[in-house]
Amino acid sequence: MEIKNAYLSGVYEDLKDRNGNEKEFLQAVGEVLESLEPVIEANPAYEKAGIIERIVEPERVIMFRVPWVDDSGKVRVNTGYRVQFNSAIGPYKGGLRLHPSVNLSVMKFLGFEQIFKNSLTGLPMGGGKGGSNFDPKGKSDGEVMRFCQSFMTELYRHIGADTDVPAGDIGVGAREIGFLFGQYKRITNEFTGVLTGKNVLSGGSLARTEATGYGLCYYTEEALNARGDSFKGKKVVISGSGNVATYACQKATQLGATVIAMSDSSGYIYDPNGIDYKNIQIIKEQKRARINTYLDLVPTATFTPGCAGIWNVPCDIALPCATQNELDLAGAKALIANGAIAVCEGANMPSTPEAIEAIQAAGLLFAPAKAANAGGVATSGLEMSQNSLRLSWSFDEVDQRLHGIMKNIYKSCADAAETVGKPGNLAAGANVAGFLKVAGAMLWQGVAY
Ligand code: NDP
Ligand code: 2IT
């Protein structure tokens, strides 16, 4: 990464001095600032108004103690976070992550990325993220419920349908959103659209469960079409086997591809006959089991321990859908050597900067997370609209809107890439297009934050 513009590099160096240990956050900021050079140089108003200094600093960071009691009666304590990063274009919006690796750096990188992603959707949503280092794995439903209730007992005072609207992310799905929503409603005595990803029985949107994976495939298909290609007949490798991965598997298959490998943190399965997403649903959503139990359902498949090895499986299209920095330079080189044509990011920041550079240099299609995985939060935005209108749309209506939004996001990225003289560079295009809207709103509002 190289930031040449003096204003941008000055802000970045200062950020590094003050947040030197926040590795993921600095990685996410560096990647964005690098691509903003042309717009900063074209419009001095941004520097004059201190837009970059302001946009890299969260409006508010909330950190709190989350005490809960485990099934043996022992008191446990985790750290809770909500990073309210930017509200220039709407209420803070973004998921909650429950994973032992959660720390302030991870929360800030995710919140920062969310600003630009939400802007790209075209919907009025600011950027935020939250979560805790709580590990839901191996916990009983009762323990997860007590944790979620304790977490919300502090969080409720900082959020609201017009203030900040959390949703799911790693380790937070329908079960957790239910416990969080129930506790919010109980404390505030209000039934509002304060969370998205709700059950359809309690104001949730149809197709929100599928949205991120579907959206990833809609975006990828659009980008492939622009190159005269498509999913049809392609071999696809998807890392992860959670919410995003499962529905990316379903949609890629519907679009004519064969998904031949998927993973979790323990390793990956390989099934040359094509993975049926319904088997992943059984393993992950119903049984909360490990990915190697796929072999009980499909004995002809194989399991290999170690999740990073999945990139050695020869494929045409790679969809990293697990976590940050899961695709490194070695993985990228393996994909390139095996003739892959595309890497499209379902997870947030799954590729290291070195991997991205190699993928782009080799001429593969590279679809950046903040554009390609925006279908989840876009559909959360549609859930908020339905809640405000106090009505609900059919699955097809939501799916059609999602499809239209992903096509628009692709066009915004491709157009912005052209404008800054980097045709085809969707990563640069996503950063520029996402930034322009937020920066314009910040300029208009004066030095409000
Ligand atoms: P889930 O919790 O449903 O699934 C996560 C998957 O990734 C699991 O298979 C998990 O394996 C694997 N994984 C998580 N952490 C690691 C790790 N450190 N190393 C290896 N594998 C890991 O989460 P989601 O599917 O919701 O999220 C996946 C990614 O997509 C995240 O980056 C998230 O931020 C992003 N995203 C999610 C959206 C959503 O709507 N849910 C929207 C946009 C982006 P294991 O079970 O073994 O831990
Ligand atoms: O990273 C993401 O965009 C999400 N986890 C979804 C956020 C949301 O508010 O739906």
Short mmCIF file of C-alpha atoms and ligand atoms in Angstrom, two decimals:
data_model
loop_
_atom_site.label_atom_id
_atom_site.label_comp_id
_atom_site.label_asym_id
_atom_site.label_seq_id
_atom_site.Cartn_x
_atom_site.Cartn_y
_atom_site.Cartn_z
CA MET A 1 0.00 0.00 0.00
CA GLU A 2 1.25 3.46 -0.88
CA ILE A 3 -0.46 6.76 -0.12
CA LYS A 4 1.24 9.48 -2.16
CA ASN A 5 -0.98 12.51 -1.51
CA ALA A 6 0.50 14.58 1.37
CA TYR A 7 -2.83 15.35 3.06
CA LEU A 8 -3.96 11.70 3.00
CA SER A 9 -0.62 10.30 4.11
CA GLY A 10 -0.41 12.90 6.91
CA VAL A 11 -3.79 11.83 8.28
CA TYR A 12 -2.83 8.16 7.95
CA GLU A 13 0.52 8.59 9.71
CA ASP A 14 -1.19 10.43 12.56
CA LEU A 15 -3.78 7.67 12.81
CA LYS A 16 -0.99 5.10 12.95
CA ASP A 17 0.77 7.02 15.73
CA ARG A 18 -2.37 7.09 17.80
CA ASN A 19 -3.75 3.61 16.99
CA GLY A 20 -0.58 1.68 16.17
CA ASN A 21 -1.84 -1.57 17.63
CA GLU A 22 -5.12 -1.57 15.69
CA LYS A 23 -3.85 -3.65 12.79
CA GLU A 24 -7.16 -4.50 11.08
CA PHE A 25 -8.46 -0.94 11.44
CA LEU A 26 -5.32 0.54 9.89
CA GLN A 27 -5.50 -2.01 7.06
CA ALA A 28 -9.10 -1.04 6.23
CA VAL A 29 -8.37 2.71 6.41
CA GLY A 30 -5.18 2.44 4.36
CA GLU A 31 -6.94 0.63 1.55
CA VAL A 32 -9.64 3.31 1.34
CA LEU A 33 -7.33 6.33 1.62
CA GLU A 34 -5.08 4.98 -1.11
CA SER A 35 -7.94 4.99 -3.60
CA LEU A 36 -9.24 8.45 -2.59
CA GLU A 37 -6.23 10.32 -3.95
CA PRO A 38 -7.87 11.43 -7.23
CA VAL A 39 -11.01 12.77 -5.54
CA ILE A 40 -9.08 14.60 -2.82
CA GLU A 41 -6.85 16.20 -5.43
CA ALA A 42 -9.83 17.17 -7.60
CA ASN A 43 -11.76 18.86 -4.78
CA PRO A 44 -9.87 20.97 -2.19
CA ALA A 45 -13.08 21.43 -0.17
CA TYR A 46 -12.56 18.01 1.45
CA GLU A 47 -9.19 18.94 2.89
CA LYS A 48 -10.38 22.39 3.93
CA ALA A 49 -13.28 20.87 5.88
CA GLY A 50 -11.07 18.18 7.44
CA ILE A 51 -13.25 15.45 5.97
CA ILE A 52 -10.56 12.75 6.11
CA GLU A 53 -9.52 13.50 9.71
CA ARG A 54 -13.20 13.30 10.65
CA ILE A 55 -14.15 10.22 8.64
CA VAL A 56 -11.40 8.04 10.20
CA GLU A 57 -12.46 8.95 13.73
CA PRO A 58 -15.59 7.22 15.09
CA GLU A 59 -18.31 9.60 16.24
CA ARG A 60 -18.67 7.51 19.38
CA VAL A 61 -17.22 4.28 20.81
CA ILE A 62 -19.09 2.50 23.56
CA MET A 63 -17.33 -0.23 25.56
CA PHE A 64 -18.99 -2.03 28.39
CA ARG A 65 -18.88 -4.94 30.81
CA VAL A 66 -21.16 -7.89 30.04
CA PRO A 67 -21.55 -10.12 33.11
CA TRP A 68 -23.58 -13.33 32.88
CA VAL A 69 -23.95 -16.61 34.75
CA ASP A 70 -23.05 -19.92 33.08
CA ASP A 71 -24.92 -23.20 33.52
CA SER A 72 -22.67 -24.26 36.40
CA GLY A 73 -23.49 -21.06 38.30
CA LYS A 74 -20.14 -19.41 37.63
CA VAL A 75 -20.08 -15.66 36.90
CA ARG A 76 -18.48 -14.85 33.55
CA VAL A 77 -17.53 -11.46 32.10
CA ASN A 78 -17.07 -10.36 28.49
CA THR A 79 -16.38 -7.00 26.87
CA GLY A 80 -19.18 -5.47 24.78
CA TYR A 81 -18.69 -2.87 22.05
CA ARG A 82 -20.68 -0.58 19.80
CA VAL A 83 -18.72 1.66 17.44
CA GLN A 84 -21.00 4.41 16.10
CA PHE A 85 -18.76 5.45 13.28
CA ASN A 86 -20.62 7.83 10.99
CA SER A 87 -24.20 9.14 10.89
CA ALA A 88 -23.87 11.63 8.01
CA ILE A 89 -26.40 9.87 5.76
CA GLY A 90 -28.61 8.05 8.28
CA PRO A 91 -28.81 6.29 11.64
CA TYR A 92 -25.82 4.07 12.48
CA LYS A 93 -26.40 0.65 10.95
CA GLY A 94 -24.35 -2.53 11.08
CA GLY A 95 -24.09 -5.94 12.62
CA LEU A 96 -23.09 -7.40 15.97
CA ARG A 97 -20.32 -10.01 16.02
CA LEU A 98 -19.87 -12.61 18.76
CA HIS A 99 -16.47 -14.27 18.38
CA PRO A 100 -13.46 -14.69 20.71
CA SER A 101 -11.30 -12.67 18.28
CA VAL A 102 -13.42 -9.50 18.71
CA ASN A 103 -11.44 -6.48 19.95
CA LEU A 104 -11.53 -2.73 19.37
CA SER A 105 -9.46 -2.96 16.18
CA VAL A 106 -11.82 -5.51 14.62
CA MET A 107 -14.87 -3.46 15.65
CA LYS A 108 -13.40 -0.26 14.20
CA PHE A 109 -12.38 -1.88 10.90
CA LEU A 110 -15.86 -3.32 10.48
CA GLY A 111 -17.55 -0.03 11.44
CA PHE A 112 -15.34 1.92 9.04
CA GLU A 113 -16.05 -0.43 6.11
CA GLN A 114 -19.75 -0.26 6.92
CA ILE A 115 -19.85 3.53 6.26
CA PHE A 116 -18.94 3.07 2.60
CA LYS A 117 -20.90 -0.15 2.12
CA ASN A 118 -24.10 1.40 3.44
CA SER A 119 -23.56 4.46 1.28
CA LEU A 120 -23.23 2.23 -1.80
CA THR A 121 -26.65 0.64 -1.17
CA GLY A 122 -28.28 4.00 -1.94
CA LEU A 123 -30.33 3.70 1.27
CA PRO A 124 -30.16 6.22 4.15
CA MET A 125 -27.95 4.34 6.62
CA GLY A 126 -24.86 5.48 8.52
CA GLY A 127 -22.09 3.11 9.58
CA GLY A 128 -21.66 1.20 12.84
CA LYS A 129 -20.64 -2.16 14.24
CA GLY A 130 -20.66 -3.92 17.58
CA GLY A 131 -20.24 -7.19 19.35
CA SER A 132 -18.30 -8.98 22.02
CA ASN A 133 -15.49 -11.45 22.57
CA PHE A 134 -18.13 -13.94 23.83
CA ASP A 135 -17.81 -17.33 22.09
CA PRO A 136 -21.24 -18.86 21.40
CA LYS A 137 -19.63 -22.17 20.40
CA GLY A 138 -20.31 -24.90 22.92
CA LYS A 139 -22.69 -22.71 24.95
CA SER A 140 -26.21 -23.84 25.78
CA ASP A 141 -29.26 -21.88 24.53
CA GLY A 142 -29.75 -20.68 28.12
CA GLU A 143 -26.21 -19.35 28.34
CA VAL A 144 -26.52 -17.57 24.98
CA MET A 145 -29.82 -16.06 26.13
CA ARG A 146 -28.39 -14.80 29.42
CA PHE A 147 -25.41 -13.32 27.62
CA CYS A 148 -27.64 -11.58 25.04
CA GLN A 149 -29.94 -10.21 27.75
CA SER A 150 -27.00 -8.82 29.71
CA PHE A 151 -25.47 -7.35 26.53
CA MET A 152 -28.74 -5.60 25.65
CA THR A 153 -29.23 -4.34 29.22
CA GLU A 154 -26.39 -1.90 28.51
CA LEU A 155 -26.72 -1.53 24.73
CA TYR A 156 -30.40 -0.50 24.76
CA ARG A 157 -29.62 3.02 26.00
CA HIS A 158 -27.39 3.72 22.98
CA ILE A 159 -29.60 2.41 20.14
CA GLY A 160 -33.03 3.04 18.63
CA ALA A 161 -34.93 2.75 15.36
CA ASP A 162 -33.85 6.31 14.39
CA THR A 163 -30.48 6.27 16.20
CA ASP A 164 -28.65 3.01 15.66
CA VAL A 165 -30.02 -0.27 14.31
CA PRO A 166 -27.84 -3.36 14.92
CA ALA A 167 -28.22 -6.72 13.14
CA GLY A 168 -26.38 -10.05 12.82
CA ASP A 169 -22.82 -10.92 11.83
CA ILE A 170 -20.48 -13.79 12.79
CA GLY A 171 -22.03 -15.71 15.69
CA VAL A 172 -25.24 -13.66 15.62
CA GLY A 173 -28.17 -15.16 13.74
CA ALA A 174 -31.91 -15.55 14.23
CA ARG A 175 -31.55 -17.06 17.73
CA GLU A 176 -29.40 -14.24 19.10
CA ILE A 177 -31.42 -11.46 17.44
CA GLY A 178 -34.53 -12.96 19.08
CA PHE A 179 -32.99 -12.85 22.57
CA LEU A 180 -31.70 -9.31 21.99
CA PHE A 181 -35.03 -8.08 20.61
CA GLY A 182 -37.02 -9.62 23.47
CA GLN A 183 -34.81 -7.92 26.05
CA TYR A 184 -34.92 -4.54 24.26
CA LYS A 185 -38.70 -4.66 24.12
CA ARG A 186 -38.94 -5.62 27.77
CA ILE A 187 -36.66 -2.81 28.98
CA THR A 188 -38.09 -0.03 26.81
CA ASN A 189 -41.72 -1.17 26.62
CA GLU A 190 -41.57 -0.44 22.87
CA PHE A 191 -42.00 -2.67 19.82
CA THR A 192 -39.89 -0.89 17.21
CA GLY A 193 -37.60 -1.79 14.33
CA VAL A 194 -34.52 -1.37 16.52
CA LEU A 195 -32.85 -4.51 15.16
CA THR A 196 -32.92 -6.13 11.74
CA GLY A 197 -32.72 -9.79 10.91
CA LYS A 198 -35.80 -10.32 13.08
CA ASN A 199 -38.01 -13.37 12.74
CA VAL A 200 -40.83 -12.72 10.23
CA LEU A 201 -43.29 -13.28 13.09
CA SER A 202 -41.87 -10.17 14.83
CA GLY A 203 -41.47 -7.71 11.98
CA GLY A 204 -38.56 -9.33 10.16
CA SER A 205 -38.21 -9.21 6.38
CA LEU A 206 -38.55 -12.21 4.14
CA ALA A 207 -35.29 -12.88 2.27
CA ARG A 208 -33.08 -11.15 4.88
CA THR A 209 -31.61 -14.57 5.82
CA GLU A 210 -30.66 -15.23 2.21
CA ALA A 211 -29.77 -11.64 1.30
CA THR A 212 -26.00 -11.44 1.75
CA GLY A 213 -25.28 -14.67 -0.12
CA TYR A 214 -27.80 -13.91 -2.85
CA GLY A 215 -26.53 -10.35 -3.17
CA LEU A 216 -22.95 -11.58 -3.50
CA CYS A 217 -23.97 -13.81 -6.40
CA TYR A 218 -26.08 -11.08 -8.06
CA TYR A 219 -23.10 -8.71 -7.92
CA THR A 220 -20.70 -11.38 -9.17
CA GLU A 221 -23.02 -12.36 -12.02
CA GLU A 222 -23.33 -8.71 -13.05
CA ALA A 223 -19.55 -8.26 -13.06
CA LEU A 224 -19.06 -11.53 -14.95
CA ASN A 225 -21.69 -10.49 -17.52
CA ALA A 226 -19.78 -7.25 -18.11
CA ARG A 227 -16.80 -9.45 -19.02
CA GLY A 228 -18.95 -11.59 -21.32
CA ASP A 229 -19.09 -14.45 -18.82
CA SER A 230 -21.41 -15.90 -16.13
CA PHE A 231 -21.73 -18.46 -13.31
CA LYS A 232 -23.06 -21.06 -15.75
CA GLY A 233 -20.94 -24.19 -15.84
CA LYS A 234 -18.36 -22.80 -13.38
CA LYS A 235 -16.74 -24.58 -10.44
CA VAL A 236 -17.06 -22.51 -7.27
CA VAL A 237 -15.19 -22.70 -3.95
CA ILE A 238 -16.83 -21.00 -0.96
CA SER A 239 -15.03 -20.60 2.37
CA GLY A 240 -17.14 -20.67 5.52
CA SER A 241 -20.45 -22.47 6.02
CA GLY A 242 -22.40 -19.86 7.93
CA ASN A 243 -25.15 -17.50 6.87
CA VAL A 244 -23.36 -15.85 3.95
CA ALA A 245 -21.73 -19.03 2.61
CA THR A 246 -24.90 -21.14 2.76
CA TYR A 247 -27.03 -18.83 0.64
CA ALA A 248 -24.18 -18.00 -1.73
CA CYS A 249 -24.05 -21.76 -2.32
CA GLN A 250 -27.77 -21.87 -3.05
CA LYS A 251 -27.75 -18.91 -5.46
CA ALA A 252 -24.54 -19.87 -7.27
CA THR A 253 -26.07 -23.31 -7.87
CA GLN A 254 -29.32 -21.74 -9.11
CA LEU A 255 -27.26 -19.66 -11.54
CA GLY A 256 -25.80 -22.82 -13.04
CA ALA A 257 -22.54 -23.26 -11.10
CA THR A 258 -21.31 -26.27 -9.10
CA VAL A 259 -20.10 -25.53 -5.56
CA ILE A 260 -17.34 -28.06 -4.92
CA ALA A 261 -15.84 -26.99 -1.57
CA MET A 262 -16.91 -25.27 1.66
CA SER A 263 -15.30 -24.91 5.10
CA ASP A 264 -15.48 -23.92 8.73
CA SER A 265 -12.64 -23.05 11.08
CA SER A 266 -11.72 -26.75 11.44
CA GLY A 267 -11.19 -27.58 7.74
CA TYR A 268 -12.91 -27.97 4.39
CA ILE A 269 -15.06 -30.47 2.55
CA TYR A 270 -14.67 -31.32 -1.13
CA ASP A 271 -17.59 -32.71 -3.09
CA PRO A 272 -17.04 -32.75 -6.87
CA ASN A 273 -20.72 -33.62 -7.44
CA GLY A 274 -21.83 -30.28 -6.05
CA ILE A 275 -22.76 -29.26 -2.51
CA ASP A 276 -26.49 -28.99 -1.85
CA TYR A 277 -27.03 -25.97 0.43
CA LYS A 278 -29.79 -27.88 2.23
CA ASN A 279 -27.16 -30.22 3.69
CA ILE A 280 -25.24 -27.21 5.02
CA GLN A 281 -28.47 -25.87 6.53
CA ILE A 282 -28.98 -29.20 8.34
CA ILE A 283 -25.43 -29.25 9.69
CA LYS A 284 -25.10 -25.59 10.64
CA GLU A 285 -28.59 -24.20 11.27
CA GLN A 286 -30.29 -27.27 12.75
CA LYS A 287 -27.49 -29.23 14.42
CA ARG A 288 -24.86 -26.53 14.98
CA ALA A 289 -22.35 -29.26 14.09
CA ARG A 290 -18.89 -29.24 12.47
CA ILE A 291 -18.41 -29.32 8.70
CA ASN A 292 -16.81 -32.81 8.70
CA THR A 293 -20.26 -34.28 9.53
CA TYR A 294 -21.09 -33.54 5.87
CA LEU A 295 -19.47 -36.92 5.22
CA ASP A 296 -22.30 -38.59 7.20
CA LEU A 297 -24.72 -37.12 4.63
CA VAL A 298 -22.51 -37.51 1.54
CA PRO A 299 -20.02 -40.35 2.10
CA THR A 300 -18.32 -39.80 -1.28
CA ALA A 301 -17.10 -36.33 -0.20
CA THR A 302 -13.76 -35.75 1.54
CA PHE A 303 -12.72 -33.66 4.55
CA THR A 304 -9.33 -31.99 4.92
CA PRO A 305 -8.33 -30.42 8.25
CA GLY A 306 -7.12 -26.78 8.18
CA CYS A 307 -9.32 -24.11 6.63
CA ALA A 308 -6.66 -22.19 4.64
CA GLY A 309 -6.08 -25.20 2.36
CA ILE A 310 -9.41 -24.61 0.63
CA TRP A 311 -7.77 -22.17 -1.84
CA ASN A 312 -5.70 -25.07 -3.23
CA VAL A 313 -8.87 -26.66 -4.62
CA PRO A 314 -8.86 -25.84 -8.37
CA CYS A 315 -11.88 -23.70 -9.26
CA ASP A 316 -13.11 -20.94 -11.57
CA ILE A 317 -14.66 -18.67 -8.95
CA ALA A 318 -13.62 -18.21 -5.30
CA LEU A 319 -16.07 -16.69 -2.82
CA PRO A 320 -14.38 -16.08 0.55
CA CYS A 321 -17.31 -15.96 3.02
CA ALA A 322 -15.77 -16.66 6.45
CA THR A 323 -13.69 -13.89 8.02
CA GLN A 324 -11.03 -11.16 7.66
CA ASN A 325 -7.63 -11.96 6.14
CA GLU A 326 -8.57 -15.57 5.42
CA LEU A 327 -7.20 -15.37 1.86
CA ASP A 328 -3.50 -14.53 1.92
CA LEU A 329 -0.88 -14.25 -0.81
CA ALA A 330 -0.25 -18.03 -0.86
CA GLY A 331 -3.98 -18.65 -1.29
CA ALA A 332 -4.22 -16.05 -4.05
CA LYS A 333 -1.23 -17.55 -5.86
CA ALA A 334 -2.80 -21.02 -5.71
CA LEU A 335 -6.07 -19.71 -7.17
CA ILE A 336 -4.22 -17.89 -9.97
CA ALA A 337 -2.02 -20.90 -10.76
CA ASN A 338 -5.11 -23.10 -10.99
CA GLY A 339 -6.73 -20.79 -13.53
CA ALA A 340 -9.43 -19.07 -11.46
CA ILE A 341 -11.19 -16.16 -13.19
CA ALA A 342 -12.75 -14.38 -10.21
CA VAL A 343 -12.46 -13.68 -6.48
CA CYS A 344 -15.58 -12.08 -5.05
CA GLU A 345 -15.68 -11.23 -1.35
CA GLY A 346 -18.65 -12.29 0.77
CA ALA A 347 -16.90 -11.81 4.12
CA ASN A 348 -15.61 -8.42 5.30
CA MET A 349 -11.98 -7.79 4.24
CA PRO A 350 -11.28 -11.51 3.65
CA SER A 351 -8.29 -10.88 1.34
CA THR A 352 -4.99 -9.48 2.59
CA PRO A 353 -3.62 -6.43 0.71
CA GLU A 354 -0.92 -8.65 -0.85
CA ALA A 355 -3.56 -11.13 -2.04
CA ILE A 356 -5.63 -8.35 -3.62
CA GLU A 357 -2.61 -6.96 -5.42
CA ALA A 358 -1.75 -10.37 -6.86
CA ILE A 359 -5.34 -11.09 -7.90
CA GLN A 360 -5.70 -7.74 -9.66
CA ALA A 361 -2.26 -7.96 -11.29
CA ALA A 362 -3.14 -11.36 -12.73
CA GLY A 363 -6.25 -9.86 -14.34
CA LEU A 364 -8.86 -11.80 -12.37
CA LEU A 365 -12.20 -10.20 -11.60
CA PHE A 366 -11.92 -8.85 -8.04
CA ALA A 367 -15.17 -7.85 -6.33
CA PRO A 368 -14.51 -5.99 -3.05
CA ALA A 369 -16.45 -6.86 0.11
CA LYS A 370 -17.96 -3.46 0.76
CA ALA A 371 -19.77 -3.68 -2.57
CA ALA A 372 -20.20 -7.42 -3.10
CA ASN A 373 -21.57 -8.24 0.38
CA ALA A 374 -23.77 -5.14 0.70
CA GLY A 375 -26.92 -7.15 -0.05
CA GLY A 376 -27.31 -8.10 3.61
CA VAL A 377 -27.38 -4.58 4.96
CA ALA A 378 -29.37 -3.39 1.93
CA THR A 379 -32.09 -5.88 2.84
CA SER A 380 -31.81 -4.73 6.45
CA GLY A 381 -32.59 -1.29 5.04
CA LEU A 382 -35.64 -2.79 3.33
CA GLU A 383 -36.64 -4.35 6.67
CA MET A 384 -36.44 -0.88 8.26
CA SER A 385 -38.65 0.53 5.49
CA GLN A 386 -41.24 -2.22 6.01
CA ASN A 387 -41.18 -1.60 9.79
CA SER A 388 -41.70 2.14 9.28
CA LEU A 389 -44.57 1.48 6.89
CA ARG A 390 -45.94 -1.19 9.25
CA LEU A 391 -46.37 -3.67 6.44
CA SER A 392 -44.43 -6.52 4.89
CA TRP A 393 -43.40 -7.33 1.36
CA SER A 394 -43.38 -10.79 -0.26
CA PHE A 395 -40.17 -12.78 -0.69
CA ASP A 396 -40.16 -12.04 -4.42
CA GLU A 397 -40.66 -8.33 -3.92
CA VAL A 398 -37.74 -8.09 -1.49
CA ASP A 399 -35.58 -10.33 -3.68
CA GLN A 400 -36.30 -8.19 -6.74
CA ARG A 401 -35.41 -5.00 -4.88
CA LEU A 402 -32.20 -6.66 -3.64
CA HIS A 403 -31.32 -7.71 -7.17
CA GLY A 404 -31.88 -4.16 -8.44
CA ILE A 405 -29.76 -2.70 -5.63
CA MET A 406 -26.84 -5.07 -6.38
CA LYS A 407 -26.97 -4.17 -10.07
CA ASN A 408 -26.90 -0.49 -9.15
CA ILE A 409 -23.96 -1.02 -6.79
CA TYR A 410 -22.03 -2.76 -9.55
CA LYS A 411 -22.74 0.14 -11.91
CA SER A 412 -21.70 2.74 -9.30
CA CYS A 413 -18.40 0.91 -8.73
CA ALA A 414 -17.67 0.44 -12.44
CA ASP A 415 -18.57 4.08 -13.26
CA ALA A 416 -16.51 5.52 -10.40
CA ALA A 417 -13.54 3.36 -11.40
CA GLU A 418 -13.73 4.87 -14.90
CA THR A 419 -14.04 8.40 -13.52
CA VAL A 420 -10.84 8.10 -11.48
CA GLY A 421 -8.99 6.59 -14.42
CA LYS A 422 -8.89 3.01 -13.12
CA PRO A 423 -11.37 1.19 -15.38
CA GLY A 424 -12.26 -2.26 -14.09
CA ASN A 425 -10.83 -1.62 -10.62
CA LEU A 426 -14.02 -2.25 -8.64
CA ALA A 427 -12.20 -1.90 -5.30
CA ALA A 428 -11.16 1.67 -6.10
CA GLY A 429 -14.60 2.36 -7.60
CA ALA A 430 -16.41 1.12 -4.46
CA ASN A 431 -14.29 3.31 -2.19
CA VAL A 432 -14.74 6.41 -4.32
CA ALA A 433 -18.48 5.99 -4.91
CA GLY A 434 -19.13 5.17 -1.25
CA PHE A 435 -17.04 8.12 -0.06
CA LEU A 436 -18.51 10.82 -2.31
CA LYS A 437 -22.02 10.54 -0.89
CA VAL A 438 -20.91 10.50 2.76
CA ALA A 439 -18.39 13.32 2.26
CA GLY A 440 -21.02 15.41 0.46
CA ALA A 441 -23.42 15.00 3.39
CA MET A 442 -20.67 15.87 5.89
CA LEU A 443 -19.79 19.03 3.96
CA TRP A 444 -23.43 20.06 3.85
CA GLN A 445 -23.91 19.56 7.61
CA GLY A 446 -20.94 21.72 8.58
CA VAL A 447 -18.56 20.68 11.34
CA ALA A 448 -21.32 18.80 13.15
CA TYR A 449 -19.05 15.90 14.00
P1 NDP B 1 -21.60 -17.05 10.55
O1 NDP B 1 -21.29 -16.99 12.00
O2 NDP B 1 -22.93 -17.49 10.12
O3 NDP B 1 -20.54 -17.98 9.82
C1 NDP B 1 -19.17 -17.72 9.88
C2 NDP B 1 -18.42 -18.80 9.13
O4 NDP B 1 -17.07 -18.40 8.99
C3 NDP B 1 -18.43 -20.13 9.86
O5 NDP B 1 -18.34 -21.16 8.93
C4 NDP B 1 -17.14 -20.01 10.69
O6 NDP B 1 -16.57 -21.28 11.06
C5 NDP B 1 -16.23 -19.29 9.74
N1 NDP B 1 -15.25 -18.51 10.50
C6 NDP B 1 -15.50 -17.48 11.34
N2 NDP B 1 -14.38 -17.02 11.90
C7 NDP B 1 -13.40 -17.78 11.40
C8 NDP B 1 -12.00 -17.80 11.59
N3 NDP B 1 -11.39 -16.93 12.44
N4 NDP B 1 -11.28 -18.70 10.87
C9 NDP B 1 -11.89 -19.57 10.04
N5 NDP B 1 -13.22 -19.60 9.83
C10 NDP B 1 -13.96 -18.73 10.50
O7 NDP B 1 -21.26 -15.59 9.98
P2 NDP B 1 -21.74 -14.91 8.62
O8 NDP B 1 -21.89 -15.91 7.55
O9 NDP B 1 -22.86 -14.01 8.96
O10 NDP B 1 -20.50 -13.96 8.31
C11 NDP B 1 -19.40 -14.38 7.49
C12 NDP B 1 -18.67 -13.15 6.98
O11 NDP B 1 -19.56 -12.36 6.20
C13 NDP B 1 -18.13 -12.20 8.05
O12 NDP B 1 -16.95 -11.60 7.58
C14 NDP B 1 -19.22 -11.15 8.15
O13 NDP B 1 -18.71 -9.94 8.67
C15 NDP B 1 -19.61 -11.03 6.70
N6 NDP B 1 -20.93 -10.46 6.43
C16 NDP B 1 -22.05 -10.96 6.98
C17 NDP B 1 -23.28 -10.44 6.66
C18 NDP B 1 -24.56 -11.00 7.18
O14 NDP B 1 -25.62 -10.51 6.78
N7 NDP B 1 -24.56 -12.02 8.01
C19 NDP B 1 -23.40 -9.27 5.77
C20 NDP B 1 -22.15 -8.87 5.17
C21 NDP B 1 -20.97 -9.44 5.51
P3 NDP B 1 -16.71 -21.78 12.59
O15 NDP B 1 -18.16 -22.08 12.78
O16 NDP B 1 -15.84 -22.97 12.65
O17 NDP B 1 -16.22 -20.66 13.45
O1 2IT B 2 -21.31 -6.68 7.56
C1 2IT B 2 -22.51 -6.47 7.33
O2 2IT B 2 -22.89 -5.73 6.42
C2 2IT B 2 -23.50 -7.13 8.19
N1 2IT B 2 -23.13 -7.91 9.06
C3 2IT B 2 -24.96 -6.83 8.02
C4 2IT B 2 -25.33 -5.57 8.77
C5 2IT B 2 -26.78 -5.24 8.81
O3 2IT B 2 -27.08 -4.22 9.44
O4 2IT B 2 -27.62 -5.93 8.22
#
